[in-house]
Coordinates of C-alpha atoms in Angstrom, one line a residue:
E301 CA 3.6 0.3 30.1
T302 CA 6.0 -0.2 27.1
A303 CA 6.0 -3.9 27.7
Y304 CA 2.2 -4.1 27.3
A305 CA 2.4 -2.0 24.1
L306 CA 5.1 -4.3 22.7
M307 CA 3.0 -7.3 23.7
G308 CA 0.0 -5.7 21.8
D309 CA 2.2 -5.4 18.7
C310 CA 3.3 -9.0 18.9
Y311 CA -0.2 -10.4 19.6
Y312 CA -1.5 -8.4 16.7
Q313 CA 1.1 -9.8 14.3
M314 CA 0.2 -13.3 15.6
E315 CA -3.5 -12.5 14.7
R316 CA -4.5 -12.7 18.3
H317 CA -6.4 -9.5 18.1
A318 CA -8.4 -9.7 21.4
E319 CA -5.2 -10.2 23.3
A320 CA -3.5 -7.5 21.4
F321 CA -6.2 -5.0 22.2
A322 CA -6.3 -6.0 25.9
A323 CA -2.5 -5.5 26.1
Y324 CA -2.8 -2.0 24.5
D325 CA -5.6 -1.2 27.0
S326 CA -3.3 -2.2 29.8
S327 CA -0.5 -0.1 28.5
L328 CA -2.7 2.9 28.3
V329 CA -3.8 2.5 31.9
Y330 CA -0.2 3.1 32.9
N331 CA 0.4 5.9 30.4
P332 CA -2.6 7.2 28.5
N333 CA -0.3 9.4 26.4
N334 CA 1.9 6.7 25.0
V335 CA 1.8 7.9 21.4
L336 CA 3.2 4.8 19.8
C337 CA 0.7 2.6 21.6
L338 CA -2.1 5.0 20.8
N339 CA -1.2 5.1 17.1
N340 CA -0.7 1.3 16.7
Y341 CA -3.9 0.5 18.6
A342 CA -5.8 3.0 16.5
Y343 CA -4.3 1.8 13.2
F344 CA -5.0 -1.9 14.0
L345 CA -8.6 -1.1 15.0
S346 CA -9.0 0.7 11.6
L347 CA -7.6 -2.2 9.7
R348 CA -10.3 -4.3 11.3
G349 CA -13.0 -1.6 10.9
E350 CA -13.7 -1.8 14.6
R351 CA -14.4 0.9 17.2
L352 CA -13.5 3.7 14.7
E353 CA -14.6 6.4 17.1
K354 CA -12.2 5.1 19.8
A355 CA -9.5 4.8 17.1
E356 CA -10.1 8.4 16.0
Q357 CA -9.8 9.7 19.6
M358 CA -6.6 7.8 20.3
S359 CA -5.1 8.9 17.0
Y360 CA -6.0 12.5 17.6
I361 CA -4.1 12.4 21.0
A362 CA -1.1 11.0 19.1
I363 CA -1.1 13.8 16.4
K364 CA -1.6 16.5 19.0
Q365 CA 1.6 15.3 20.8
E366 CA 3.6 14.8 17.5
P367 CA 1.9 16.9 14.9
L368 CA 4.7 16.4 12.3
N369 CA 4.9 12.6 12.6
K370 CA 3.8 11.3 9.2
T371 CA 3.0 7.9 10.4
Y372 CA 0.6 9.3 13.1
L373 CA -0.9 11.7 10.6
D374 CA -1.5 8.9 8.1
T375 CA -3.3 6.9 10.8
Y376 CA -5.5 9.8 11.7
A377 CA -6.3 10.5 8.1
W378 CA -7.1 6.8 7.4
V379 CA -9.5 6.6 10.4
L380 CA -11.3 9.8 9.2
Y381 CA -11.6 8.3 5.7
L382 CA -13.1 5.1 7.1
E383 CA -15.5 7.2 9.1
E384 CA -16.4 8.9 5.7
N385 CA -15.1 12.3 6.9
Y386 CA -13.4 12.7 3.5
S387 CA -12.6 16.4 3.6
M388 CA -10.9 16.2 7.0
A389 CA -9.1 13.0 5.9
K390 CA -7.7 14.9 2.9
F391 CA -6.6 17.8 5.1
Y392 CA -4.5 15.5 7.2
I393 CA -3.2 13.2 4.4
D394 CA -2.0 16.4 2.6
R395 CA 0.4 16.9 5.5
V396 CA 1.8 13.4 4.7
V397 CA 1.7 13.2 0.9
S398 CA 2.0 16.9 0.0
P399 CA 0.5 17.9 -3.3
L400 CA 3.5 20.2 -3.7
S401 CA 6.0 17.3 -3.5
S402 CA 7.5 15.9 -6.7
D403 CA 7.2 12.3 -7.5
E404 CA 11.0 11.9 -6.8
E405 CA 10.5 13.4 -3.3
L406 CA 7.6 11.1 -2.5
L407 CA 9.5 8.0 -3.8
A408 CA 12.6 9.0 -1.9
D409 CA 10.9 9.7 1.4
P410 CA 11.6 6.7 3.7
T411 CA 8.6 7.6 5.9
L412 CA 6.2 7.0 3.1
S413 CA 5.4 3.3 2.6
P414 CA 3.4 2.1 -0.4
D415 CA 0.4 1.6 2.0
V416 CA 0.6 5.3 3.1
I417 CA 0.6 6.4 -0.6
R418 CA -2.4 4.0 -1.3
H419 CA -4.2 5.6 1.7
A420 CA -3.7 9.0 0.1
A421 CA -5.0 7.7 -3.2
A422 CA -8.2 6.3 -1.6
I423 CA -8.7 9.6 0.2
Y424 CA -8.2 11.7 -3.0
E425 CA -10.6 9.4 -4.9
A426 CA -13.2 9.9 -2.1
N427 CA -12.8 13.6 -2.6
G428 CA -13.5 13.4 -6.3
Q429 CA -9.9 13.8 -7.4
E430 CA -9.6 10.6 -9.5
E431 CA -6.6 11.8 -11.6
R432 CA -4.5 12.5 -8.5
A433 CA -5.7 9.2 -7.0
G434 CA -4.6 7.2 -10.0
H435 CA -1.3 8.9 -10.1
L436 CA -0.7 8.1 -6.4
R437 CA -1.6 4.4 -7.0
Q438 CA 1.1 4.3 -9.8
L439 CA 3.6 5.9 -7.4
A440 CA 2.7 3.3 -4.7
L441 CA 3.4 0.5 -7.2
K442 CA 6.7 2.1 -8.2
K443 CA 7.7 2.5 -4.6
E444 CA 6.8 -1.2 -3.9
E445 CA 8.8 -2.3 -7.0
G446 CA 11.8 -0.2 -5.8
R447 CA 11.7 -1.8 -2.4
E448 CA 11.5 -5.3 -3.8
A449 CA 14.4 -4.6 -6.1
Q450 CA 16.4 -3.2 -3.1
E451 CA 15.6 -6.4 -1.1
T452 CA 16.8 -8.6 -4.0
D453 CA 20.0 -6.6 -4.3
N454 CA 20.6 -6.9 -0.5
K455 CA 20.1 -10.7 -0.7
Q456 CA 22.5 -11.0 -3.6
N457 CA 25.1 -9.0 -1.8
E458 CA 24.8 -11.2 1.3
E459 CA 25.1 -14.4 -0.8
T460 CA 28.2 -12.9 -2.5
K461 CA 29.8 -12.3 0.9
E462 CA 29.4 -16.0 1.9

C-alpha cells in the first residue's frame, strides 16, 4: 500500500494527475486508513478544486487519527474553506496557526510553511478578519524570505567546502 501512495506522490509531482489519483485509490484499497495517503490525496484534490466532498471525507479520517498533526489539520481547514464552510475552516486553522502564538513562534515553527500561513490568511479574510489576514500574509512573506536566505547560506557554505 505504501508503494502505491509513493507512486501517487511521484505521479502528482510529474503532473500526471489521473495516474496519481489512481495510485492513491489503489493504496487505499489495501489500507483505507493510511493517513499520509489520505492527506496527500485530499490536498492534491483541493489544489485542483476537484471532488472536494471526497477530499473532505479523506482529510477528516486523517485528522481523526492524528488530531495534533498540523499538516493534516491545514489540509482539512483548506478543503473546508474551498467548500465555503468558513467558520469550520477557521476552527481548524486556529489549531495550526494559533491566534495566541507570537509572530516569533509562528516564524520559528518548522511545521508551518508559507503556504500554510497563506491558507490561514485566506480563511481569516473569508471570516471578515481582514487585519489578521493581512498580518498573516506579511508573516508568510517573511517566512519565505527567511527560507530563501537560509538556502542561499547553505549553498555558500557548500561552495566554501569545495
